[in-house]
Amino acid sequence: MSISESIPKQCSIVVLISGSGSNLQALIDHAEHGGYAIRAVISNKADAYGLTRAAEANIPTSVLSHREFLSREAFDTELATLIDQFEPDLVVLAGFMRILSASFVNHYAGRLINIHPSLLPKFPGTNTHQRALDEGEELHGASVHFVTEELDGGPVIARRSVSIEAGDSAESLAAKVLEQEHQLYPMVVSWFANGELRMADGRAIHSSKTLPDTVHAG
Ligand code: NHR
Ligand code: GAR
């Protein structure tokens, strides 16, 4: 076996953001230990604080504003061209707020994941924390899933749940959930990086666990 065959190639990822990028920060902080390298961070918003986090970690950044495109498809085509320049093994949505077209999602089938702030299949879409409160839920949380055409409907890989306490507001709940997200997302990305995770026949498959893996954080 040659040296190049015996050393596994490090998993390259590209992260898409729209905002604060605290999940991006968690991914940056765990990259070395998790066995992956973040090759680029792309934002559809020029003022996203996550761009500053990436720059501080010496990760190349790009801004592609959806406002400069006439259609969703035109934006998505340019976004895919940009992403593919970095030849990622995995594309990670981390607080990315644009719905992606079918052709984009299919181009990255099995190598595109998202973290969503609810216990999917409950509460796809936006405003999840307020909706969980309004429905009188006892549990809430976050889910990581493979992205498919169906919004927040792709196969769930792992979830973390938190208890909703009397007196919780959408803000307090968002903070509790986000803390769990920061542990959950690097764990799932490292599973993928280590070759333990894949999507097949519309399901998430781990080489040694039954998925979705659901942990109650309290
Ligand atoms: N695209 C596809 N095809 N499938 C998914 O599962 C996707 C996706 C794109 C993003 C993230 C998702 C989330 O975790 C995600 C999953 C944005 C919206 C939304 O309504 C909904 C869900 C998610 C992301 N976006 C509005 C839009 O018109 C814009 C809202 C805004 O800019 O604030 O794109 O929640
Ligand atoms: C996170 O809670 C993430 O789950 C959610 O936005 C927050 C982003 O925080 N994502 C979505 O709602 C996607 N539509 P961050 O920018 O600090 O990582």
PDB file of C-alpha atoms and ligand atoms in Angstrom:
ATOM      1  CA  MET A   1       0.000   0.000   0.000  1.00  0.00           C
ATOM      2  CA  SER A   2       1.375   3.441  -0.867  1.00  0.00           C
ATOM      3  CA  ILE A   3       1.574   6.169   1.736  1.00  0.00           C
ATOM      4  CA  SER A   4      -1.198   8.134   0.022  1.00  0.00           C
ATOM      5  CA  GLU A   5      -3.523   5.128   0.314  1.00  0.00           C
ATOM      6  CA  SER A   6      -2.764   4.461   3.969  1.00  0.00           C
ATOM      7  CA  ILE A   7      -3.523   8.014   5.124  1.00  0.00           C
ATOM      8  CA  PRO A   8      -7.262   8.673   4.786  1.00  0.00           C
ATOM      9  CA  LYS A   9      -8.036  11.923   3.019  1.00  0.00           C
ATOM     10  CA  GLN A  10      -9.487  14.440   5.461  1.00  0.00           C
ATOM     11  CA  CYS A  11     -13.179  15.132   4.953  1.00  0.00           C
ATOM     12  CA  SER A  12     -13.667  18.555   3.350  1.00  0.00           C
ATOM     13  CA  ILE A  13     -16.738  20.543   4.230  1.00  0.00           C
ATOM     14  CA  VAL A  14     -18.314  23.804   3.090  1.00  0.00           C
ATOM     15  CA  VAL A  15     -20.614  25.568   5.569  1.00  0.00           C
ATOM     16  CA  LEU A  16     -23.522  27.800   4.471  1.00  0.00           C
ATOM     17  CA  ILE A  17     -24.752  30.448   6.915  1.00  0.00           C
ATOM     18  CA  SER A  18     -27.068  33.464   7.060  1.00  0.00           C
ATOM     19  CA  GLY A  19     -26.485  34.837  10.546  1.00  0.00           C
ATOM     20  CA  SER A  20     -24.673  34.649  13.841  1.00  0.00           C
ATOM     21  CA  GLY A  21     -22.860  31.430  13.036  1.00  0.00           C
ATOM     22  CA  SER A  22     -22.692  30.006  16.549  1.00  0.00           C
ATOM     23  CA  ASN A  23     -23.137  26.520  15.086  1.00  0.00           C
ATOM     24  CA  LEU A  24     -20.324  27.333  12.646  1.00  0.00           C
ATOM     25  CA  GLN A  25     -18.190  28.253  15.677  1.00  0.00           C
ATOM     26  CA  ALA A  26     -18.926  24.896  17.291  1.00  0.00           C
ATOM     27  CA  LEU A  27     -17.941  23.164  14.035  1.00  0.00           C
ATOM     28  CA  ILE A  28     -14.705  25.192  13.846  1.00  0.00           C
ATOM     29  CA  ASP A  29     -13.865  24.333  17.465  1.00  0.00           C
ATOM     30  CA  HIS A  30     -14.348  20.576  16.907  1.00  0.00           C
ATOM     31  CA  ALA A  31     -12.819  20.264  13.428  1.00  0.00           C
ATOM     32  CA  GLU A  32      -9.452  18.885  14.430  1.00  0.00           C
ATOM     33  CA  HIS A  33     -10.856  16.367  16.875  1.00  0.00           C
ATOM     34  CA  GLY A  34     -13.726  15.492  14.519  1.00  0.00           C
ATOM     35  CA  GLY A  35     -11.480  14.677  11.575  1.00  0.00           C
ATOM     36  CA  TYR A  36     -12.876  17.238   9.108  1.00  0.00           C
ATOM     37  CA  ALA A  37     -11.645  20.501   7.597  1.00  0.00           C
ATOM     38  CA  ILE A  38     -13.832  23.516   6.805  1.00  0.00           C
ATOM     39  CA  ARG A  39     -12.682  24.657   3.356  1.00  0.00           C
ATOM     40  CA  ALA A  40     -15.043  27.626   2.976  1.00  0.00           C
ATOM     41  CA  VAL A  41     -17.915  29.490   4.607  1.00  0.00           C
ATOM     42  CA  ILE A  42     -20.544  31.024   2.308  1.00  0.00           C
ATOM     43  CA  SER A  43     -23.242  33.470   3.439  1.00  0.00           C
ATOM     44  CA  ASN A  44     -26.218  34.881   1.553  1.00  0.00           C
ATOM     45  CA  LYS A  45     -26.064  37.903   3.882  1.00  0.00           C
ATOM     46  CA  ALA A  46     -23.079  40.284   3.798  1.00  0.00           C
ATOM     47  CA  ASP A  47     -23.528  41.284   7.450  1.00  0.00           C
ATOM     48  CA  ALA A  48     -23.632  37.744   8.897  1.00  0.00           C
ATOM     49  CA  TYR A  49     -21.450  37.630  12.039  1.00  0.00           C
ATOM     50  CA  GLY A  50     -20.432  34.076  11.104  1.00  0.00           C
ATOM     51  CA  LEU A  51     -18.232  35.580   8.353  1.00  0.00           C
ATOM     52  CA  THR A  52     -16.144  37.270  11.065  1.00  0.00           C
ATOM     53  CA  ARG A  53     -15.870  33.966  12.963  1.00  0.00           C
ATOM     54  CA  ALA A  54     -14.645  32.238   9.786  1.00  0.00           C
ATOM     55  CA  ALA A  55     -12.118  34.962   8.997  1.00  0.00           C
ATOM     56  CA  GLU A  56     -10.751  34.727  12.557  1.00  0.00           C
ATOM     57  CA  ALA A  57     -10.228  31.009  12.002  1.00  0.00           C
ATOM     58  CA  ASN A  58      -8.473  31.693   8.655  1.00  0.00           C
ATOM     59  CA  ILE A  59     -11.251  30.047   6.661  1.00  0.00           C
ATOM     60  CA  PRO A  60     -11.996  31.528   3.196  1.00  0.00           C
ATOM     61  CA  THR A  61     -15.376  33.291   3.013  1.00  0.00           C
ATOM     62  CA  SER A  62     -17.733  34.298   0.205  1.00  0.00           C
ATOM     63  CA  VAL A  63     -20.946  36.287   0.139  1.00  0.00           C
ATOM     64  CA  LEU A  64     -23.554  35.479  -2.477  1.00  0.00           C
ATOM     65  CA  SER A  65     -26.589  37.698  -2.056  1.00  0.00           C
ATOM     66  CA  HIS A  66     -29.828  36.144  -3.224  1.00  0.00           C
ATOM     67  CA  ARG A  67     -31.082  39.682  -3.921  1.00  0.00           C
ATOM     68  CA  GLU A  68     -28.807  39.918  -6.931  1.00  0.00           C
ATOM     69  CA  PHE A  69     -30.581  37.066  -8.721  1.00  0.00           C
ATOM     70  CA  LEU A  70     -33.857  37.138 -10.605  1.00  0.00           C
ATOM     71  CA  SER A  71     -34.950  33.664  -9.541  1.00  0.00           C
ATOM     72  CA  ARG A  72     -34.314  31.082  -6.822  1.00  0.00           C
ATOM     73  CA  GLU A  73     -32.910  28.734  -9.476  1.00  0.00           C
ATOM     74  CA  ALA A  74     -30.408  31.327 -10.750  1.00  0.00           C
ATOM     75  CA  PHE A  75     -29.161  31.935  -7.188  1.00  0.00           C
ATOM     76  CA  ASP A  76     -28.914  28.209  -6.500  1.00  0.00           C
ATOM     77  CA  THR A  77     -26.988  27.536  -9.725  1.00  0.00           C
ATOM     78  CA  GLU A  78     -24.397  30.166  -8.839  1.00  0.00           C
ATOM     79  CA  LEU A  79     -24.256  28.901  -5.244  1.00  0.00           C
ATOM     80  CA  ALA A  80     -23.528  25.352  -6.438  1.00  0.00           C
ATOM     81  CA  THR A  81     -20.790  26.615  -8.780  1.00  0.00           C
ATOM     82  CA  LEU A  82     -19.176  28.443  -5.875  1.00  0.00           C
ATOM     83  CA  ILE A  83     -19.444  25.460  -3.527  1.00  0.00           C
ATOM     84  CA  ASP A  84     -18.082  22.986  -6.081  1.00  0.00           C
ATOM     85  CA  GLN A  85     -14.867  25.001  -6.489  1.00  0.00           C
ATOM     86  CA  PHE A  86     -13.961  23.718  -3.013  1.00  0.00           C
ATOM     87  CA  GLU A  87     -14.765  20.065  -3.912  1.00  0.00           C
ATOM     88  CA  PRO A  88     -16.443  19.340  -0.561  1.00  0.00           C
ATOM     89  CA  ASP A  89     -17.356  15.858   0.621  1.00  0.00           C
ATOM     90  CA  LEU A  90     -20.159  17.391   2.706  1.00  0.00           C
ATOM     91  CA  VAL A  91     -22.156  20.648   2.573  1.00  0.00           C
ATOM     92  CA  VAL A  92     -23.441  21.816   5.960  1.00  0.00           C
ATOM     93  CA  LEU A  93     -26.338  24.260   6.438  1.00  0.00           C
ATOM     94  CA  ALA A  94     -25.811  26.116   9.724  1.00  0.00           C
ATOM     95  CA  GLY A  95     -28.551  28.698  10.210  1.00  0.00           C
ATOM     96  CA  PHE A  96     -28.897  29.063   6.443  1.00  0.00           C
ATOM     97  CA  MET A  97     -32.255  30.721   5.803  1.00  0.00           C
ATOM     98  CA  ARG A  98     -32.960  30.211   2.077  1.00  0.00           C
ATOM     99  CA  ILE A  99     -35.079  27.349   0.802  1.00  0.00           C
ATOM    100  CA  LEU A 100     -33.069  25.426  -1.818  1.00  0.00           C
ATOM    101  CA  SER A 101     -34.452  24.257  -5.158  1.00  0.00           C
ATOM    102  CA  ALA A 102     -34.862  20.607  -6.105  1.00  0.00           C
ATOM    103  CA  SER A 103     -31.988  20.650  -8.592  1.00  0.00           C
ATOM    104  CA  PHE A 104     -29.598  22.021  -5.949  1.00  0.00           C
ATOM    105  CA  VAL A 105     -30.682  19.487  -3.344  1.00  0.00           C
ATOM    106  CA  ASN A 106     -30.444  16.590  -5.799  1.00  0.00           C
ATOM    107  CA  HIS A 107     -26.944  17.654  -6.895  1.00  0.00           C
ATOM    108  CA  TYR A 108     -25.809  17.162  -3.268  1.00  0.00           C
ATOM    109  CA  ALA A 109     -27.974  14.142  -2.427  1.00  0.00           C
ATOM    110  CA  GLY A 110     -26.498  12.292   0.559  1.00  0.00           C
ATOM    111  CA  ARG A 111     -23.888  14.987   1.197  1.00  0.00           C
ATOM    112  CA  LEU A 112     -26.054  17.911   2.347  1.00  0.00           C
ATOM    113  CA  ILE A 113     -27.185  18.214   5.982  1.00  0.00           C
ATOM    114  CA  ASN A 114     -29.100  20.776   8.049  1.00  0.00           C
ATOM    115  CA  ILE A 115     -29.647  21.485  11.724  1.00  0.00           C
ATOM    116  CA  HIS A 116     -33.195  22.479  12.519  1.00  0.00           C
ATOM    117  CA  PRO A 117     -34.426  23.893  15.839  1.00  0.00           C
ATOM    118  CA  SER A 118     -37.243  21.433  16.589  1.00  0.00           C
ATOM    119  CA  LEU A 119     -37.782  17.736  17.224  1.00  0.00           C
ATOM    120  CA  LEU A 120     -38.556  16.816  13.616  1.00  0.00           C
ATOM    121  CA  PRO A 121     -40.997  15.774  12.231  1.00  0.00           C
ATOM    122  CA  LYS A 122     -42.601  18.302  14.592  1.00  0.00           C
ATOM    123  CA  PHE A 123     -42.473  21.973  13.560  1.00  0.00           C
ATOM    124  CA  PRO A 124     -40.756  22.158  10.169  1.00  0.00           C
ATOM    125  CA  GLY A 125     -40.254  25.709   8.832  1.00  0.00           C
ATOM    126  CA  THR A 126     -39.646  28.824  10.891  1.00  0.00           C
ATOM    127  CA  ASN A 127     -40.670  30.246  14.318  1.00  0.00           C
ATOM    128  CA  THR A 128     -40.300  26.794  15.900  1.00  0.00           C
ATOM    129  CA  HIS A 129     -39.764  27.845  19.537  1.00  0.00           C
ATOM    130  CA  GLN A 130     -42.939  29.944  19.740  1.00  0.00           C
ATOM    131  CA  ARG A 131     -44.918  27.209  17.993  1.00  0.00           C
ATOM    132  CA  ALA A 132     -43.701  24.570  20.477  1.00  0.00           C
ATOM    133  CA  LEU A 133     -44.811  26.843  23.364  1.00  0.00           C
ATOM    134  CA  ASP A 134     -48.169  27.587  21.725  1.00  0.00           C
ATOM    135  CA  GLU A 135     -48.842  23.862  21.276  1.00  0.00           C
ATOM    136  CA  GLY A 136     -48.151  23.178  24.960  1.00  0.00           C
ATOM    137  CA  GLU A 137     -45.311  20.751  24.207  1.00  0.00           C
ATOM    138  CA  GLU A 138     -43.362  19.279  27.138  1.00  0.00           C
ATOM    139  CA  LEU A 139     -40.297  18.561  25.043  1.00  0.00           C
ATOM    140  CA  HIS A 140     -38.527  20.578  22.369  1.00  0.00           C
ATOM    141  CA  GLY A 141     -35.092  20.378  20.808  1.00  0.00           C
ATOM    142  CA  ALA A 142     -33.013  20.199  17.650  1.00  0.00           C
ATOM    143  CA  SER A 143     -32.612  17.736  14.800  1.00  0.00           C
ATOM    144  CA  VAL A 144     -29.938  17.108  12.187  1.00  0.00           C
ATOM    145  CA  HIS A 145     -31.234  15.693   8.916  1.00  0.00           C
ATOM    146  CA  PHE A 146     -30.156  14.982   5.368  1.00  0.00           C
ATOM    147  CA  VAL A 147     -31.652  17.673   3.136  1.00  0.00           C
ATOM    148  CA  THR A 148     -34.102  16.547   0.485  1.00  0.00           C
ATOM    149  CA  GLU A 149     -36.630  18.440  -1.631  1.00  0.00           C
ATOM    150  CA  GLU A 150     -39.185  18.295   1.164  1.00  0.00           C
ATOM    151  CA  LEU A 151     -38.516  21.227   3.504  1.00  0.00           C
ATOM    152  CA  ASP A 152     -37.141  19.894   6.804  1.00  0.00           C
ATOM    153  CA  GLY A 153     -38.525  16.522   5.687  1.00  0.00           C
ATOM    154  CA  GLY A 154     -35.363  14.595   4.828  1.00  0.00           C
ATOM    155  CA  PRO A 155     -34.226  11.580   6.910  1.00  0.00           C
ATOM    156  CA  VAL A 156     -33.438  12.508  10.519  1.00  0.00           C
ATOM    157  CA  ILE A 157     -29.932  11.535  11.681  1.00  0.00           C
ATOM    158  CA  ALA A 158     -29.949  12.615  15.334  1.00  0.00           C
ATOM    159  CA  ARG A 159     -31.922  14.701  17.820  1.00  0.00           C
ATOM    160  CA  ARG A 160     -31.348  16.336  21.222  1.00  0.00           C
ATOM    161  CA  SER A 161     -34.348  17.133  23.372  1.00  0.00           C
ATOM    162  CA  VAL A 162     -34.798  19.607  26.241  1.00  0.00           C
ATOM    163  CA  SER A 163     -37.701  19.951  28.673  1.00  0.00           C
ATOM    164  CA  ILE A 164     -39.967  22.967  28.346  1.00  0.00           C
ATOM    165  CA  GLU A 165     -40.308  24.465  31.831  1.00  0.00           C
ATOM    166  CA  ALA A 166     -43.060  26.718  33.161  1.00  0.00           C
ATOM    167  CA  GLY A 167     -41.907  30.277  32.483  1.00  0.00           C
ATOM    168  CA  ASP A 168     -39.921  29.435  29.335  1.00  0.00           C
ATOM    169  CA  SER A 169     -40.184  32.049  26.579  1.00  0.00           C
ATOM    170  CA  ALA A 170     -39.295  31.618  22.922  1.00  0.00           C
ATOM    171  CA  GLU A 171     -35.973  33.307  23.757  1.00  0.00           C
ATOM    172  CA  SER A 172     -35.103  31.122  26.763  1.00  0.00           C
ATOM    173  CA  LEU A 173     -36.069  28.024  24.810  1.00  0.00           C
ATOM    174  CA  ALA A 174     -33.994  29.088  21.785  1.00  0.00           C
ATOM    175  CA  ALA A 175     -30.952  29.492  24.051  1.00  0.00           C
ATOM    176  CA  LYS A 176     -31.412  26.028  25.625  1.00  0.00           C
ATOM    177  CA  VAL A 177     -31.868  24.414  22.220  1.00  0.00           C
ATOM    178  CA  LEU A 178     -28.879  26.234  20.735  1.00  0.00           C
ATOM    179  CA  GLU A 179     -26.625  24.915  23.511  1.00  0.00           C
ATOM    180  CA  GLN A 180     -27.632  21.378  22.471  1.00  0.00           C
ATOM    181  CA  GLU A 181     -27.150  22.171  18.787  1.00  0.00           C
ATOM    182  CA  HIS A 182     -23.528  23.104  19.502  1.00  0.00           C
ATOM    183  CA  GLN A 183     -22.876  19.587  20.808  1.00  0.00           C
ATOM    184  CA  LEU A 184     -25.045  17.728  18.328  1.00  0.00           C
ATOM    185  CA  TYR A 185     -23.827  19.191  15.037  1.00  0.00           C
ATOM    186  CA  PRO A 186     -20.059  18.552  15.426  1.00  0.00           C
ATOM    187  CA  MET A 187     -20.877  14.995  16.550  1.00  0.00           C
ATOM    188  CA  VAL A 188     -22.904  14.266  13.412  1.00  0.00           C
ATOM    189  CA  VAL A 189     -20.347  15.906  11.106  1.00  0.00           C
ATOM    190  CA  SER A 190     -17.595  13.781  12.645  1.00  0.00           C
ATOM    191  CA  TRP A 191     -19.696  10.634  12.057  1.00  0.00           C
ATOM    192  CA  PHE A 192     -19.851  11.583   8.382  1.00  0.00           C
ATOM    193  CA  ALA A 193     -16.142  12.470   8.287  1.00  0.00           C
ATOM    194  CA  ASN A 194     -15.238   9.087   9.744  1.00  0.00           C
ATOM    195  CA  GLY A 195     -17.282   7.248   7.127  1.00  0.00           C
ATOM    196  CA  GLU A 196     -19.884   6.042   9.652  1.00  0.00           C
ATOM    197  CA  LEU A 197     -22.894   7.881   8.192  1.00  0.00           C
ATOM    198  CA  ARG A 198     -24.676   7.823   4.853  1.00  0.00           C
ATOM    199  CA  MET A 199     -28.065   8.229   3.247  1.00  0.00           C
ATOM    200  CA  ALA A 200     -29.498   5.237   1.392  1.00  0.00           C
ATOM    201  CA  ASP A 201     -33.028   4.492   0.176  1.00  0.00           C
ATOM    202  CA  GLY A 202     -34.282   7.694   1.801  1.00  0.00           C
ATOM    203  CA  ARG A 203     -32.945   6.696   5.227  1.00  0.00           C
ATOM    204  CA  ALA A 204     -30.055   7.810   7.415  1.00  0.00           C
ATOM    205  CA  ILE A 205     -27.736   4.893   8.166  1.00  0.00           C
ATOM    206  CA  HIS A 206     -24.968   4.655  10.765  1.00  0.00           C
ATOM    207  CA  SER A 207     -22.521   1.769  10.633  1.00  0.00           C
ATOM    208  CA  SER A 208     -23.095   0.828  14.300  1.00  0.00           C
ATOM    209  CA  LYS A 209     -26.105   2.752  15.687  1.00  0.00           C
ATOM    210  CA  THR A 210     -29.808   2.728  14.956  1.00  0.00           C
ATOM    211  CA  LEU A 211     -30.829   6.137  13.622  1.00  0.00           C
ATOM    212  CA  PRO A 212     -32.335   8.541  14.475  1.00  0.00           C
ATOM    213  CA  ASP A 213     -30.194   8.645  17.577  1.00  0.00           C
ATOM    214  CA  THR A 214     -32.164  10.686  20.148  1.00  0.00           C
ATOM    215  CA  VAL A 215     -30.661  11.958  23.404  1.00  0.00           C
ATOM    216  CA  HIS A 216     -32.614  13.789  26.116  1.00  0.00           C
ATOM    217  CA  ALA A 217     -30.366  16.518  27.509  1.00  0.00           C
ATOM    218  CA  GLY A 218     -32.681  17.403  30.398  1.00  0.00           C
TER     219      GLY A 218
HETATM  220  N1  NHR B   1     -34.061  23.400   1.252  1.00  0.00           N
HETATM  221  C1  NHR B   1     -34.642  22.228   0.980  1.00  0.00           C
HETATM  222  N2  NHR B   1     -34.917  21.966  -0.295  1.00  0.00           N
HETATM  223  N3  NHR B   1     -34.945  21.317   1.920  1.00  0.00           N
HETATM  224  C2  NHR B   1     -34.674  21.595   3.207  1.00  0.00           C
HETATM  225  O1  NHR B   1     -34.970  20.693   4.127  1.00  0.00           O
HETATM  226  C3  NHR B   1     -34.074  22.819   3.571  1.00  0.00           C
HETATM  227  C4  NHR B   1     -33.776  23.712   2.534  1.00  0.00           C
HETATM  228  C5  NHR B   1     -33.194  24.968   2.815  1.00  0.00           C
HETATM  229  C6  NHR B   1     -32.947  25.327   4.122  1.00  0.00           C
HETATM  230  C7  NHR B   1     -33.121  24.949   6.568  1.00  0.00           C
HETATM  231  C8  NHR B   1     -34.527  25.183   7.173  1.00  0.00           C
HETATM  232  C9  NHR B   1     -34.518  25.144   8.695  1.00  0.00           C
HETATM  233  O2  NHR B   1     -33.704  24.477   9.318  1.00  0.00           O
HETATM  234  C10 NHR B   1     -33.275  24.463   5.160  1.00  0.00           C
HETATM  235  C11 NHR B   1     -33.818  23.192   4.900  1.00  0.00           C
HETATM  236  C12 NHR B   1     -35.372  28.508   5.572  1.00  0.00           C
HETATM  237  C13 NHR B   1     -36.753  28.484   5.552  1.00  0.00           C
HETATM  238  C14 NHR B   1     -37.547  29.617   4.939  1.00  0.00           C
HETATM  239  O3  NHR B   1     -38.754  29.659   5.042  1.00  0.00           O
HETATM  240  C15 NHR B   1     -37.390  27.368   6.057  1.00  0.00           C
HETATM  241  C16 NHR B   1     -36.646  26.320   6.576  1.00  0.00           C
HETATM  242  C17 NHR B   1     -35.253  26.345   6.600  1.00  0.00           C
HETATM  243  C18 NHR B   1     -34.622  27.459   6.100  1.00  0.00           C
HETATM  244  N4  NHR B   1     -36.871  30.571   4.251  1.00  0.00           N
HETATM  245  C19 NHR B   1     -37.463  31.718   3.563  1.00  0.00           C
HETATM  246  C20 NHR B   1     -37.320  31.557   2.037  1.00  0.00           C
HETATM  247  O4  NHR B   1     -38.165  32.147   1.319  1.00  0.00           O
HETATM  248  C21 NHR B   1     -36.763  33.007   3.920  1.00  0.00           C
HETATM  249  C22 NHR B   1     -36.832  33.294   5.381  1.00  0.00           C
HETATM  250  C23 NHR B   1     -35.849  34.400   5.778  1.00  0.00           C
HETATM  251  O5  NHR B   1     -35.047  34.875   4.949  1.00  0.00           O
HETATM  252  O6  NHR B   1     -35.886  34.760   6.969  1.00  0.00           O
HETATM  253  O7  NHR B   1     -36.367  30.927   1.553  1.00  0.00           O
HETATM  254  O8  NHR B   1     -35.422  25.751   9.318  1.00  0.00           O
HETATM  255  C1  GAR B   2     -30.037  27.737  14.988  1.00  0.00           C
HETATM  256  O1  GAR B   2     -30.937  27.586  16.056  1.00  0.00           O
HETATM  257  C2  GAR B   2     -30.465  26.859  13.836  1.00  0.00           C
HETATM  258  O2  GAR B   2     -30.986  25.626  14.233  1.00  0.00           O
HETATM  259  C3  GAR B   2     -31.538  27.705  13.238  1.00  0.00           C
HETATM  260  O3  GAR B   2     -31.085  29.031  13.323  1.00  0.00           O
HETATM  261  C4  GAR B   2     -30.142  29.133  14.387  1.00  0.00           C
HETATM  262  C5  GAR B   2     -28.848  29.590  13.787  1.00  0.00           C
HETATM  263  O4  GAR B   2     -27.967  29.978  14.772  1.00  0.00           O
HETATM  264  N1  GAR B   2     -31.735  27.348  11.870  1.00  0.00           N
HETATM  265  C6  GAR B   2     -32.805  27.636  11.214  1.00  0.00           C
HETATM  266  O5  GAR B   2     -33.787  28.138  11.726  1.00  0.00           O
HETATM  267  C7  GAR B   2     -32.708  27.307   9.755  1.00  0.00           C
HETATM  268  N2  GAR B   2     -33.856  27.769   9.106  1.00  0.00           N
HETATM  269  P1  GAR B   2     -26.431  30.234  14.430  1.00  0.00           P
HETATM  270  O6  GAR B   2     -26.387  31.158  13.198  1.00  0.00           O
HETATM  271  O7  GAR B   2     -25.904  30.932  15.644  1.00  0.00           O
HETATM  272  O8  GAR B   2     -25.782  28.923  14.171  1.00  0.00           O
END
